[in-house]
PDB file of C-alpha atoms in Angstrom:
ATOM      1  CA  UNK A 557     -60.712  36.961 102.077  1.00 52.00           C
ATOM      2  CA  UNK A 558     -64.183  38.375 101.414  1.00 54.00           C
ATOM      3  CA  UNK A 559     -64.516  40.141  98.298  1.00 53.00           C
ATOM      4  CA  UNK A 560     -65.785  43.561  98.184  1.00 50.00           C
ATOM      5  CA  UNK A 561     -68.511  44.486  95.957  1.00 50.00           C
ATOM      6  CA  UNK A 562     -68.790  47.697  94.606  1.00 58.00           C
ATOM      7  CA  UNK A 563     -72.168  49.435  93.469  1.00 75.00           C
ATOM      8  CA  UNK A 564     -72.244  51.696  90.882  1.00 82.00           C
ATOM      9  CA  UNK A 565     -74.704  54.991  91.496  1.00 86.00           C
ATOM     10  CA  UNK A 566     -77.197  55.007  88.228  1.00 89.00           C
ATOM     11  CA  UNK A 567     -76.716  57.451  85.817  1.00 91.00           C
ATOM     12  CA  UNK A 568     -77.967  58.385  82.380  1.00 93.00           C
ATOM     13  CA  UNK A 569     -76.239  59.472  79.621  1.00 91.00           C
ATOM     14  CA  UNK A 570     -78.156  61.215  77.043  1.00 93.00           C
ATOM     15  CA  UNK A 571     -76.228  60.470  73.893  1.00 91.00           C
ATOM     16  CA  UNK A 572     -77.510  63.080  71.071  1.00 93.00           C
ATOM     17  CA  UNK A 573     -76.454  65.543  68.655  1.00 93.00           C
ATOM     18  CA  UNK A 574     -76.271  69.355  69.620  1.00 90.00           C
ATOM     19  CA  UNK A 575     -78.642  70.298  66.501  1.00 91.00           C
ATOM     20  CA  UNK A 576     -81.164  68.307  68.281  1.00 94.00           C
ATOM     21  CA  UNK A 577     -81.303  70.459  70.955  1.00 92.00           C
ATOM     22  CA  UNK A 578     -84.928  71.406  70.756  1.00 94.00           C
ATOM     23  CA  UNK A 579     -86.012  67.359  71.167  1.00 95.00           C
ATOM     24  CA  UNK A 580     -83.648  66.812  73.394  1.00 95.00           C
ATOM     25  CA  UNK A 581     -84.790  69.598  76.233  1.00 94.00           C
ATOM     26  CA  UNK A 582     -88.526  67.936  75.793  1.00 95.00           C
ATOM     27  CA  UNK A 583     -87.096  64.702  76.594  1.00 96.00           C
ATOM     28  CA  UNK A 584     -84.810  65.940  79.751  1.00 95.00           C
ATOM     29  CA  UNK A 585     -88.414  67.689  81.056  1.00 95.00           C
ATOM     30  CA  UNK A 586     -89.858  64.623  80.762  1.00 96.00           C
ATOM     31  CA  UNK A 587     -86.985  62.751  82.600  1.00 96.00           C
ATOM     32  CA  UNK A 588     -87.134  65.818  85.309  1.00 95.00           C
ATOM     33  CA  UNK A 589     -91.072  65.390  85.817  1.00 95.00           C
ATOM     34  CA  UNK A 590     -90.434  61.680  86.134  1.00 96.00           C
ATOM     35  CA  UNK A 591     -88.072  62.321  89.200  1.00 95.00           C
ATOM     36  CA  UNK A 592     -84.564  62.802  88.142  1.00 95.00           C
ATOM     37  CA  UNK A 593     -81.828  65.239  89.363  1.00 92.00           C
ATOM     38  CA  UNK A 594     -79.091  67.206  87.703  1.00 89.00           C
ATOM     39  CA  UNK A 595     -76.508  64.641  89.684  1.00 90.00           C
ATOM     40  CA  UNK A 596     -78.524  61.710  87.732  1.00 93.00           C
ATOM     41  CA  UNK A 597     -78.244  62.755  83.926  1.00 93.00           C
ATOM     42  CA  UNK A 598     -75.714  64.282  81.836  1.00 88.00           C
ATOM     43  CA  UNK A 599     -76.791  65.864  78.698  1.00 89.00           C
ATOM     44  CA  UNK A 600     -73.881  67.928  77.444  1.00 83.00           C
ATOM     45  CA  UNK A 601     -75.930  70.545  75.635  1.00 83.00           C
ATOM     46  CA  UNK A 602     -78.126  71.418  78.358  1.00 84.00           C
ATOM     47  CA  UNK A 603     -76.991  73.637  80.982  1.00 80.00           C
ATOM     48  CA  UNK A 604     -76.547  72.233  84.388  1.00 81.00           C
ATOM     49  CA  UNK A 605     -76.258  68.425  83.293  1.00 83.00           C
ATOM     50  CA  UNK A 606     -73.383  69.091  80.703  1.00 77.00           C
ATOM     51  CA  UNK A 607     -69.350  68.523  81.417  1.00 72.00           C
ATOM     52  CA  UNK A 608     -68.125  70.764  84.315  1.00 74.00           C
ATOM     53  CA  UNK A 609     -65.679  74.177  83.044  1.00 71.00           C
ATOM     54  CA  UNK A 610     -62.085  73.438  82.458  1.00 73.00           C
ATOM     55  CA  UNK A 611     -62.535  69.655  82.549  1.00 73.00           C
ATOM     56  CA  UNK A 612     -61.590  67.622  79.100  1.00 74.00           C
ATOM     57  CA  UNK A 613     -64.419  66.361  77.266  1.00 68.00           C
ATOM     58  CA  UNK A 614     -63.080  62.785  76.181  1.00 71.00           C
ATOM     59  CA  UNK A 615     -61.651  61.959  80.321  1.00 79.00           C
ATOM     60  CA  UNK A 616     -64.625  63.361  81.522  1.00 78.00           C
ATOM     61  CA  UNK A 617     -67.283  60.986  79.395  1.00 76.00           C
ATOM     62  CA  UNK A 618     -64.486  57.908  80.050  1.00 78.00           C
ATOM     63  CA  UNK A 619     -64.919  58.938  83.830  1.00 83.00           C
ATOM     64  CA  UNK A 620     -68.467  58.208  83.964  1.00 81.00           C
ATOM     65  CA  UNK A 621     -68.782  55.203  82.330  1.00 81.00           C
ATOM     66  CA  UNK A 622     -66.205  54.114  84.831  1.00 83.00           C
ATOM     67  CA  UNK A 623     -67.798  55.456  88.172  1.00 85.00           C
ATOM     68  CA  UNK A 624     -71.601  55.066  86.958  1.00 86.00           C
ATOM     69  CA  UNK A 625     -73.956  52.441  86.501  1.00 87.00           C
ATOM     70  CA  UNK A 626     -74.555  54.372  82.994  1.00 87.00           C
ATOM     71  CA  UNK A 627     -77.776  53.706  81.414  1.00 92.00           C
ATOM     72  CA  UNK A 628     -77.734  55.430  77.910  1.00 92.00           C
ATOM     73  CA  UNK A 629     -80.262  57.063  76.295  1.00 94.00           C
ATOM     74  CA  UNK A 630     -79.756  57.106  72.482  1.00 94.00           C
ATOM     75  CA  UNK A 631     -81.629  59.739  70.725  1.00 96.00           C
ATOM     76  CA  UNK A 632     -80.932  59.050  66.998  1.00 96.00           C
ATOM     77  CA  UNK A 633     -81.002  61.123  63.852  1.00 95.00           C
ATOM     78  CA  UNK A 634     -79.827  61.819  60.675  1.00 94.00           C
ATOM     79  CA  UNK A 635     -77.882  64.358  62.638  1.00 94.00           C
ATOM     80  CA  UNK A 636     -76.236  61.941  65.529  1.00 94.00           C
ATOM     81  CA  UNK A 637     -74.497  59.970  62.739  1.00 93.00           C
ATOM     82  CA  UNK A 638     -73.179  62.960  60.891  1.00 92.00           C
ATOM     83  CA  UNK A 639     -71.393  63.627  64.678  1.00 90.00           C
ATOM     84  CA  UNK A 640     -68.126  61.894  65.560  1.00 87.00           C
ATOM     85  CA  UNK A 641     -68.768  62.381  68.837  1.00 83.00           C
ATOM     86  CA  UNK A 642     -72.099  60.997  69.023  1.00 88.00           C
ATOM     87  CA  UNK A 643     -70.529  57.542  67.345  1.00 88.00           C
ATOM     88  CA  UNK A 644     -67.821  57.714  69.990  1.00 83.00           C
ATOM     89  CA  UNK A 645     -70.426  57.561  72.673  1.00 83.00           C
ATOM     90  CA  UNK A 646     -72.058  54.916  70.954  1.00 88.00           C
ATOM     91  CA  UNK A 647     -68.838  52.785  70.403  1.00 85.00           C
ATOM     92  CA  UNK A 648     -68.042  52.898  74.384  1.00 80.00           C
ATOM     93  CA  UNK A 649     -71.499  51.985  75.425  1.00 81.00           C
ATOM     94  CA  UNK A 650     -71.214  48.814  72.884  1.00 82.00           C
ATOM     95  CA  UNK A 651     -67.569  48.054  74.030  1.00 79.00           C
ATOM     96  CA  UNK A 652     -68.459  48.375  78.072  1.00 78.00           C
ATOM     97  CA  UNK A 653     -71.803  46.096  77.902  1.00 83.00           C
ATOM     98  CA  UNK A 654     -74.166  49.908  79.040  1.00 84.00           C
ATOM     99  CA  UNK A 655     -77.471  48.954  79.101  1.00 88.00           C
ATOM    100  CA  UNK A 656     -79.153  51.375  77.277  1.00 91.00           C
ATOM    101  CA  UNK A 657     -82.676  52.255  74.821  1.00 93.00           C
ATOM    102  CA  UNK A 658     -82.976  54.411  71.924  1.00 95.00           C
ATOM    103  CA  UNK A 659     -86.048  57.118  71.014  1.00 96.00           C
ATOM    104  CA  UNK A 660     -85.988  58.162  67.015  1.00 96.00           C
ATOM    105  CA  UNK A 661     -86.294  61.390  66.199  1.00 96.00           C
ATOM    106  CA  UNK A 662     -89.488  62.558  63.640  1.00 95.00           C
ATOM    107  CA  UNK A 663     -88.526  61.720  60.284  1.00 93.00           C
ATOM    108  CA  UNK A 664     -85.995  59.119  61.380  1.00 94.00           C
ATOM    109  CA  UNK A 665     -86.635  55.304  60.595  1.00 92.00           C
ATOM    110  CA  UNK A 666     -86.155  51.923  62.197  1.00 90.00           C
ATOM    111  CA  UNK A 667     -83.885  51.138  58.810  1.00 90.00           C
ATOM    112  CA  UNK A 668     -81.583  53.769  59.731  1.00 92.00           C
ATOM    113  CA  UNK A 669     -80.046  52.882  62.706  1.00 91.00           C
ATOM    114  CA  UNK A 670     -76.571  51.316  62.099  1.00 88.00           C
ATOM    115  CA  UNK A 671     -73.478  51.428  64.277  1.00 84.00           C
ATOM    116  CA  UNK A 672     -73.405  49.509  67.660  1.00 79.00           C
ATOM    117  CA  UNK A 673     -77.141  50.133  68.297  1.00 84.00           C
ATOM    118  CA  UNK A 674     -79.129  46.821  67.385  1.00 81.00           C
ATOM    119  CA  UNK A 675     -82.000  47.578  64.785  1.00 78.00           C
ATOM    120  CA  UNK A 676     -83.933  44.777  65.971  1.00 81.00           C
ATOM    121  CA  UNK A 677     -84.237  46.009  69.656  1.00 84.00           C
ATOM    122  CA  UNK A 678     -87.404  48.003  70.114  1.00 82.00           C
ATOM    123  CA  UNK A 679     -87.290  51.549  70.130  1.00 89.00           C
ATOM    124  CA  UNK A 680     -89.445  54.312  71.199  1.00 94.00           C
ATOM    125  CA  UNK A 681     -90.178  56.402  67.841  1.00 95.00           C
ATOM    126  CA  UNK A 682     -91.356  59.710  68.363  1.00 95.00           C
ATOM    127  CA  UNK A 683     -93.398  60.812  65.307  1.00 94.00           C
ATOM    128  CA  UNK A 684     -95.145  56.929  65.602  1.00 94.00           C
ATOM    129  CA  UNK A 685     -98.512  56.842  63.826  1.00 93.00           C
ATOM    130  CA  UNK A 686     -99.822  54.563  66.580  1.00 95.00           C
ATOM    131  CA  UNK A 687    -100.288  56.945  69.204  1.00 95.00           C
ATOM    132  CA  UNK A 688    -101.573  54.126  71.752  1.00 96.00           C
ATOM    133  CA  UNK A 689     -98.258  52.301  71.095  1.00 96.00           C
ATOM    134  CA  UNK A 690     -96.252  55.470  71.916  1.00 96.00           C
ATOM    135  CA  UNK A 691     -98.030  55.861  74.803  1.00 97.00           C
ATOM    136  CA  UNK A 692     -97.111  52.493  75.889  1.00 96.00           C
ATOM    137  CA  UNK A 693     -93.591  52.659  74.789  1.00 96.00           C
ATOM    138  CA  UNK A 694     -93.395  56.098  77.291  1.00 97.00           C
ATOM    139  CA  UNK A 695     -95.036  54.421  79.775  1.00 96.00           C
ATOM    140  CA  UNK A 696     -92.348  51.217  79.663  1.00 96.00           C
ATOM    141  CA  UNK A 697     -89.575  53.726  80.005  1.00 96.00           C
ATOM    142  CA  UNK A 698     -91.058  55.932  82.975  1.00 96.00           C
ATOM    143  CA  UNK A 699     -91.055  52.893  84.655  1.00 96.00           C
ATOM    144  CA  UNK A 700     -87.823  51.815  83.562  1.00 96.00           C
ATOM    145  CA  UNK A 701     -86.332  54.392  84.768  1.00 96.00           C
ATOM    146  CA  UNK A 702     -88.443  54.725  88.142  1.00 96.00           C
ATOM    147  CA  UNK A 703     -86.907  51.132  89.227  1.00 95.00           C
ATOM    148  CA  UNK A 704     -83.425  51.543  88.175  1.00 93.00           C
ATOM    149  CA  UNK A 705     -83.758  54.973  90.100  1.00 94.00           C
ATOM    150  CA  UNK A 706     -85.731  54.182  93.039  1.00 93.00           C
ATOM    151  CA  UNK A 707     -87.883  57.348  92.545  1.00 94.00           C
ATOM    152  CA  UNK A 708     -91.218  57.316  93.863  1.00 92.00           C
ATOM    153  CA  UNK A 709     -93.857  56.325  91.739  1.00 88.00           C
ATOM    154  CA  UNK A 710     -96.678  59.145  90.581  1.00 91.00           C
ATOM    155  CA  UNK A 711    -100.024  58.398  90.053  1.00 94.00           C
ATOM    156  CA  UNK A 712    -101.451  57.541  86.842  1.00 95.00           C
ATOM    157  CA  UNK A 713    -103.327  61.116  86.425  1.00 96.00           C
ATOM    158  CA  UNK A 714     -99.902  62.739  86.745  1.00 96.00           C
ATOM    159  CA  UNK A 715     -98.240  60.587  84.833  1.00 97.00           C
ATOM    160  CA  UNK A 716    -100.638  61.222  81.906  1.00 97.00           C
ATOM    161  CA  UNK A 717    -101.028  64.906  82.126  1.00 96.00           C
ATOM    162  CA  UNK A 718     -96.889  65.329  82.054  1.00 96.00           C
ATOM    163  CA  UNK A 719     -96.534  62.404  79.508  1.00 96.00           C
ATOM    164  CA  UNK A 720     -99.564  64.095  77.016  1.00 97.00           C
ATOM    165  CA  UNK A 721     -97.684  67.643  78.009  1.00 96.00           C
ATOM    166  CA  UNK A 722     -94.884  66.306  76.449  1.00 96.00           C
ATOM    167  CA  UNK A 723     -96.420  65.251  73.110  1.00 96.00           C
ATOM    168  CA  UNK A 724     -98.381  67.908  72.495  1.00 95.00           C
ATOM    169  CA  UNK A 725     -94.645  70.011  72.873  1.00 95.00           C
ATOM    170  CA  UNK A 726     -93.397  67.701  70.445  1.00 95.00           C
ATOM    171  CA  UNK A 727     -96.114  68.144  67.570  1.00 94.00           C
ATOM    172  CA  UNK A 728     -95.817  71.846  68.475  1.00 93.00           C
ATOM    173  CA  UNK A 729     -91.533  71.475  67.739  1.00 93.00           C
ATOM    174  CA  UNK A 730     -92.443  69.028  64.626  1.00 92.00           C
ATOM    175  CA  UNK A 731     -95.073  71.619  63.212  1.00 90.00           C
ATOM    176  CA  UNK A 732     -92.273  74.658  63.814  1.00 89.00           C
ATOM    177  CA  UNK A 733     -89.220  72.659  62.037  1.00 87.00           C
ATOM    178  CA  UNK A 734     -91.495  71.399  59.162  1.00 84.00           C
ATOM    179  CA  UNK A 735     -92.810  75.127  58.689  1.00 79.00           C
ATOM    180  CA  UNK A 736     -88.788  76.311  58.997  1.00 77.00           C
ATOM    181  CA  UNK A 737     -87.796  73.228  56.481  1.00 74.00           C
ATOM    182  CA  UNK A 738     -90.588  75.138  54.030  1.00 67.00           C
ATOM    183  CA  UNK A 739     -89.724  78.711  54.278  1.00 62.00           C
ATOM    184  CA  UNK A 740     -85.643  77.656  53.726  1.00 64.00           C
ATOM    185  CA  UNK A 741     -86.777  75.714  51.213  1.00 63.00           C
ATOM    186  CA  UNK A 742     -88.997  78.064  49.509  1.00 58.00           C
ATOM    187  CA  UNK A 743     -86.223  80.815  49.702  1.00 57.00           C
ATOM    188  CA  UNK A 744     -83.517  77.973  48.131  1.00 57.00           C
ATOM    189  CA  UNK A 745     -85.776  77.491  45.209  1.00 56.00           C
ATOM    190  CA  UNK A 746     -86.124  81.852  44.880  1.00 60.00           C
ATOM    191  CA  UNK A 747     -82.566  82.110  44.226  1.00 76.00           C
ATOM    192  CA  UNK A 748     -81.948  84.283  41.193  1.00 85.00           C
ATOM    193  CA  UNK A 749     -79.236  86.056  39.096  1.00 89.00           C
ATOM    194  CA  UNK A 750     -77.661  89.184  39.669  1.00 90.00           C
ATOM    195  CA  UNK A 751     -79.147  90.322  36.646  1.00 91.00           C
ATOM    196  CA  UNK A 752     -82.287  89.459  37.673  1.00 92.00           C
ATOM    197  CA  UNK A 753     -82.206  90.501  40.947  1.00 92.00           C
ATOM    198  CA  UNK A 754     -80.751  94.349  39.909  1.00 92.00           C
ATOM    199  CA  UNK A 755     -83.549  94.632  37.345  1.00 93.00           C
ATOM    200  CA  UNK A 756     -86.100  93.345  39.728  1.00 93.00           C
ATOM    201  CA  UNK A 757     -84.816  95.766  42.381  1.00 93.00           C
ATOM    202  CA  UNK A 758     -84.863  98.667  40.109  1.00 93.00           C
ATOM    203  CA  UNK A 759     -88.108  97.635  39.042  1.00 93.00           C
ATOM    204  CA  UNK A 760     -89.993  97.380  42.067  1.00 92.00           C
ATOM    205  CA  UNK A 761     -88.839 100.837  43.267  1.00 92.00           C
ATOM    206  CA  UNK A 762     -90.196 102.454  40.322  1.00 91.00           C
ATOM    207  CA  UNK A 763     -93.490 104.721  40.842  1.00 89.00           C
ATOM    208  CA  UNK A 764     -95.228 102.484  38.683  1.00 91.00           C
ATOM    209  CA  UNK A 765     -93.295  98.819  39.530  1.00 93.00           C
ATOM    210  CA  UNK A 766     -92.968  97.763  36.126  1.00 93.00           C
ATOM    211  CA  UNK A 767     -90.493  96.162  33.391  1.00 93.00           C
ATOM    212  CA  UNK A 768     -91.405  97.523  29.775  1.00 92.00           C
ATOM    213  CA  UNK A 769     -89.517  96.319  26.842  1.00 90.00           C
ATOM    214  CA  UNK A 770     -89.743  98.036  23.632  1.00 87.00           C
ATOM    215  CA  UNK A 771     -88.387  96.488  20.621  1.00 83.00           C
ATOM    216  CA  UNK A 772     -87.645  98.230  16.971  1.00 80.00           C
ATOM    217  CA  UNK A 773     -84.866  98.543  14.096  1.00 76.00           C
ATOM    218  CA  UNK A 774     -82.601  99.871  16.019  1.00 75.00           C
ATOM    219  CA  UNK A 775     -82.659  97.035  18.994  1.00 80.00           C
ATOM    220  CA  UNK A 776     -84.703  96.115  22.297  1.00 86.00           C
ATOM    221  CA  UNK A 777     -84.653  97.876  25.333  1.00 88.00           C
ATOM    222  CA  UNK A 778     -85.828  96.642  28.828  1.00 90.00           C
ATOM    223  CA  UNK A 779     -86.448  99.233  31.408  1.00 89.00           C
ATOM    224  CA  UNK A 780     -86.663  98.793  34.825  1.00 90.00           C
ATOM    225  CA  UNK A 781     -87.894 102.307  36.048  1.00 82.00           C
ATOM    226  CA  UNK A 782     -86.643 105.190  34.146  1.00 85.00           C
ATOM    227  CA  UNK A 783     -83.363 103.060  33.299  1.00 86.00           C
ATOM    228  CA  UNK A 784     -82.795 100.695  30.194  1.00 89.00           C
ATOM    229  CA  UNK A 785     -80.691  97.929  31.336  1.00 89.00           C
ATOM    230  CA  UNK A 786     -79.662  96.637  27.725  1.00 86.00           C
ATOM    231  CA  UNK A 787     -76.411  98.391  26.138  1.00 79.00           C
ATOM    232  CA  UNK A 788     -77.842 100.426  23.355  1.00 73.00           C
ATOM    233  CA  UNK A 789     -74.814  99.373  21.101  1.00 69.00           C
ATOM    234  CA  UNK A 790     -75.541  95.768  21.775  1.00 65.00           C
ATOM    235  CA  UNK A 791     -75.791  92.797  20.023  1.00 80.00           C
ATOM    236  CA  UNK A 792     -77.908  89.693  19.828  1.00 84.00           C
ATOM    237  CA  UNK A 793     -75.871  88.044  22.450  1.00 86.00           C
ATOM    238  CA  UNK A 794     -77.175  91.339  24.862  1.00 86.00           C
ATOM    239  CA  UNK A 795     -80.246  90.931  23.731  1.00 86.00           C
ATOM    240  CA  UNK A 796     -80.412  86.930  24.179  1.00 89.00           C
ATOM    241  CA  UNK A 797     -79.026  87.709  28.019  1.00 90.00           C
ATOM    242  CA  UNK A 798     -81.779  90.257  28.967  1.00 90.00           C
ATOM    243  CA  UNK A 799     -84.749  88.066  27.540  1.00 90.00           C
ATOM    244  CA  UNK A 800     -83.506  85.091  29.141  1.00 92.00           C
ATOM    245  CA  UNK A 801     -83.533  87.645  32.756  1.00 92.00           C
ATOM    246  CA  UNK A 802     -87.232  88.293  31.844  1.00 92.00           C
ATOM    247  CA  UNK A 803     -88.454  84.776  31.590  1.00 91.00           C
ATOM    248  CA  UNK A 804     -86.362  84.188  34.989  1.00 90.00           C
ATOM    249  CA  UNK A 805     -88.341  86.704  37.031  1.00 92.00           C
ATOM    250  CA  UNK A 806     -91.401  85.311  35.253  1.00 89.00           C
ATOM    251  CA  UNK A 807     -91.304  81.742  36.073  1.00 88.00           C
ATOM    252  CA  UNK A 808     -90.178  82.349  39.575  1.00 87.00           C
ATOM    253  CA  UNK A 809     -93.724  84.501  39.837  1.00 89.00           C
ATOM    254  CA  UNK A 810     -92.274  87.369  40.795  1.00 92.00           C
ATOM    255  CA  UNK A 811     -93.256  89.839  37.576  1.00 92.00           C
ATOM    256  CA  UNK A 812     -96.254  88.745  35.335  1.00 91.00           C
ATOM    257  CA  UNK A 813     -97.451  89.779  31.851  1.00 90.00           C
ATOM    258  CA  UNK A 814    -100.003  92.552  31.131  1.00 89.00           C
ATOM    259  CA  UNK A 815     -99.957  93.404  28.127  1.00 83.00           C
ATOM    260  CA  UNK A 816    -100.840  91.287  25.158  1.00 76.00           C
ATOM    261  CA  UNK A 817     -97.563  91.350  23.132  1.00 81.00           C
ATOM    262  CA  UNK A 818     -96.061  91.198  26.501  1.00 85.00           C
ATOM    263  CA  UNK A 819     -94.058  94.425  26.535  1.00 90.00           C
ATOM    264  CA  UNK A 820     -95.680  95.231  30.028  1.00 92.00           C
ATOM    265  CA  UNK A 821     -94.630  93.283  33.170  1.00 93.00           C
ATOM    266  CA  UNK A 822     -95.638  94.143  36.485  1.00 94.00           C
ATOM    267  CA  UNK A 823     -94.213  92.925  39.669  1.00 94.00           C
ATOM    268  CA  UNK A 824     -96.306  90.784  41.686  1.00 93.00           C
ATOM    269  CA  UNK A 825     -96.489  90.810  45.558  1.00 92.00           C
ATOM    270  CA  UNK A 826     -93.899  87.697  45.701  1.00 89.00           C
ATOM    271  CA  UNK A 827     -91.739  90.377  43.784  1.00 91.00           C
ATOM    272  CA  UNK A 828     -91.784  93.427  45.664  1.00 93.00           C
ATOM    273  CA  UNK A 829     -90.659  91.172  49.003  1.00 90.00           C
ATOM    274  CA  UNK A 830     -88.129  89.174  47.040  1.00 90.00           C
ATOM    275  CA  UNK A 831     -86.382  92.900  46.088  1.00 91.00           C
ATOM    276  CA  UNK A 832     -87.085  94.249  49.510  1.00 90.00           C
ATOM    277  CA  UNK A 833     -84.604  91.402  50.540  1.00 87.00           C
ATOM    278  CA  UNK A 834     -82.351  91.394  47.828  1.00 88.00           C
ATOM    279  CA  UNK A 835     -82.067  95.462  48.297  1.00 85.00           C
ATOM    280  CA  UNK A 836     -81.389  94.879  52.218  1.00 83.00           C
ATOM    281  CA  UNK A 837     -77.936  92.692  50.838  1.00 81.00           C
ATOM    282  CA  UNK A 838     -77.205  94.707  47.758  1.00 81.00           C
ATOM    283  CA  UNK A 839     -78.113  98.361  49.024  1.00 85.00           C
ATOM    284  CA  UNK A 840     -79.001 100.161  45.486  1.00 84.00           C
ATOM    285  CA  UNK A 841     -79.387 103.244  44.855  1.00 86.00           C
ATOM    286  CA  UNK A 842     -82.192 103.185  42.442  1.00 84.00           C
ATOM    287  CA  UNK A 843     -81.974 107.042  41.672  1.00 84.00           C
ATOM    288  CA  UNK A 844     -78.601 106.017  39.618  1.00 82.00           C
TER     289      UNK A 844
END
């Protein structure tokens, strides 16, 4: 009896986590400028190349490692080890022998990769300060995938303009995240009380955007517009609570001093947008 050989059609799997969209669609463009179809990749969070309606996820992946020559793709992250899914993909590539090659995403290090993906294997690192060697490392997996594909080959000048297209897309998404990373972070660090955020609001929507405190026998006030916020039959534990509000808005810049004895405070520009936001949530009505 003769045996009969079955070839598997190539296919590649690119095994990444949904939040990485963004990286992910620059690396499919590149893959689609190299030569490849829709019938050639799946990428589940891309339109097109993803699992078809109605069919289950989990039979569907096992299908294709089956029925295709699978070549996997790993694009790694802090975020594709946070995802069970992602480490299932990775476990049945290790278990079935896949070939495969990994790209790390900017910010994430040779150190970090764990699982069934073997730190020691070369990998193509995105954000790599060595921009001849990530040119190189590109170049090795164009051609990769031009044999296992049988695409025809493109010229060198092509090749560079698509492959430099690419990178400069990928500084542009690194620059965009990094600037996103700031502003979140910026507005994590701006997170006040509700007693400083009222008096701030109150403040700022004043005619003359200021917090005066006045202090004398009788006790302290602190005004935020026409209003004194501290009980006039309070005690030193009122007091202590409306002082420490002041030296809150202070040291997150968003009133400042200008008076000598520091009765004055005005609100600075950080201020007035910080209460423009905080008055979108909390919808005052500083006439009452």
């Amino acid at each position: 009896d003769t045996a009969v050989v079955v070839t598997k059609i190539p296919k590649i799997l690119i095994s990444h986590a949904s939040k990485d969209i963004g990286y992910v669609q620059l690396i499919l463009n590149l893959f689609e400028d190299i030569g490849l179809t829709n019938d050639e990749v799946v990428c589940s969070s891309i339109p097109g190349y993803g699992i078809p309606l109605g069919a289950d996820i989990y039979d569907w992946l096992a299908s294709q490692f089956q029925e295709h020559d699978l070549y996997i793709i790993f694009v790694l992250s802090e975020q594709y080890y946070q995802s069970p899914a992602c480490l299932n993909e990775m476990g049945a590539a290790w278990v079935l022998k896949q070939d495969y090659d990994s790209i790390l995403l900017p910010g994430f290090d040779y150190r970090q990769i764990a699982g069934a993906v073997n730190p020691n294997r070369i990998a193509l690192k995105l954000d790599d300060k060595d921009i001849n060697n990530l040119k190189h490392r590109l170049l090795e997996l164009k051609d990769k995938i031009v044999q296992k594909f049988s695409l025809r080959s493109m010229s060198k000048t092509k090749w560079e303009r698509n492959r430099d297209e690419f990178l400069r897309k990928v500084e542009d998404l690194i620059n965009v995240i990094s600037e996103n990373n700031d502003a979140e972070e910026s507005q994590e660090q701006t997170r006040i009380t509700k007693d400083a955020a009222v008096l701030l609001i109150y403040a700022a929507n004043s005619d003359t955007g200021e917090i005066v405190i006045t202090r004398s026998l009788s006790g302290m006030s602190v005004a935020g517009g026409q209003w004194n916020f501290v009980d006039p039959e309070g005690n030193a534990r009122e007091e202590a609570r409306w002082e420490a509000v002041i030296e809150e808005l202070e040291a997150f810049g968003l009133i400042e001093a200008v008076s000598y004895k520091r009765q004055i405070f005005k609100v600075t520009h950080s201020g007035f947008t910080i209460a423009d936001d905080l008055n979108g949530e909390l919808h005052i009505d500083c006439n009452n």
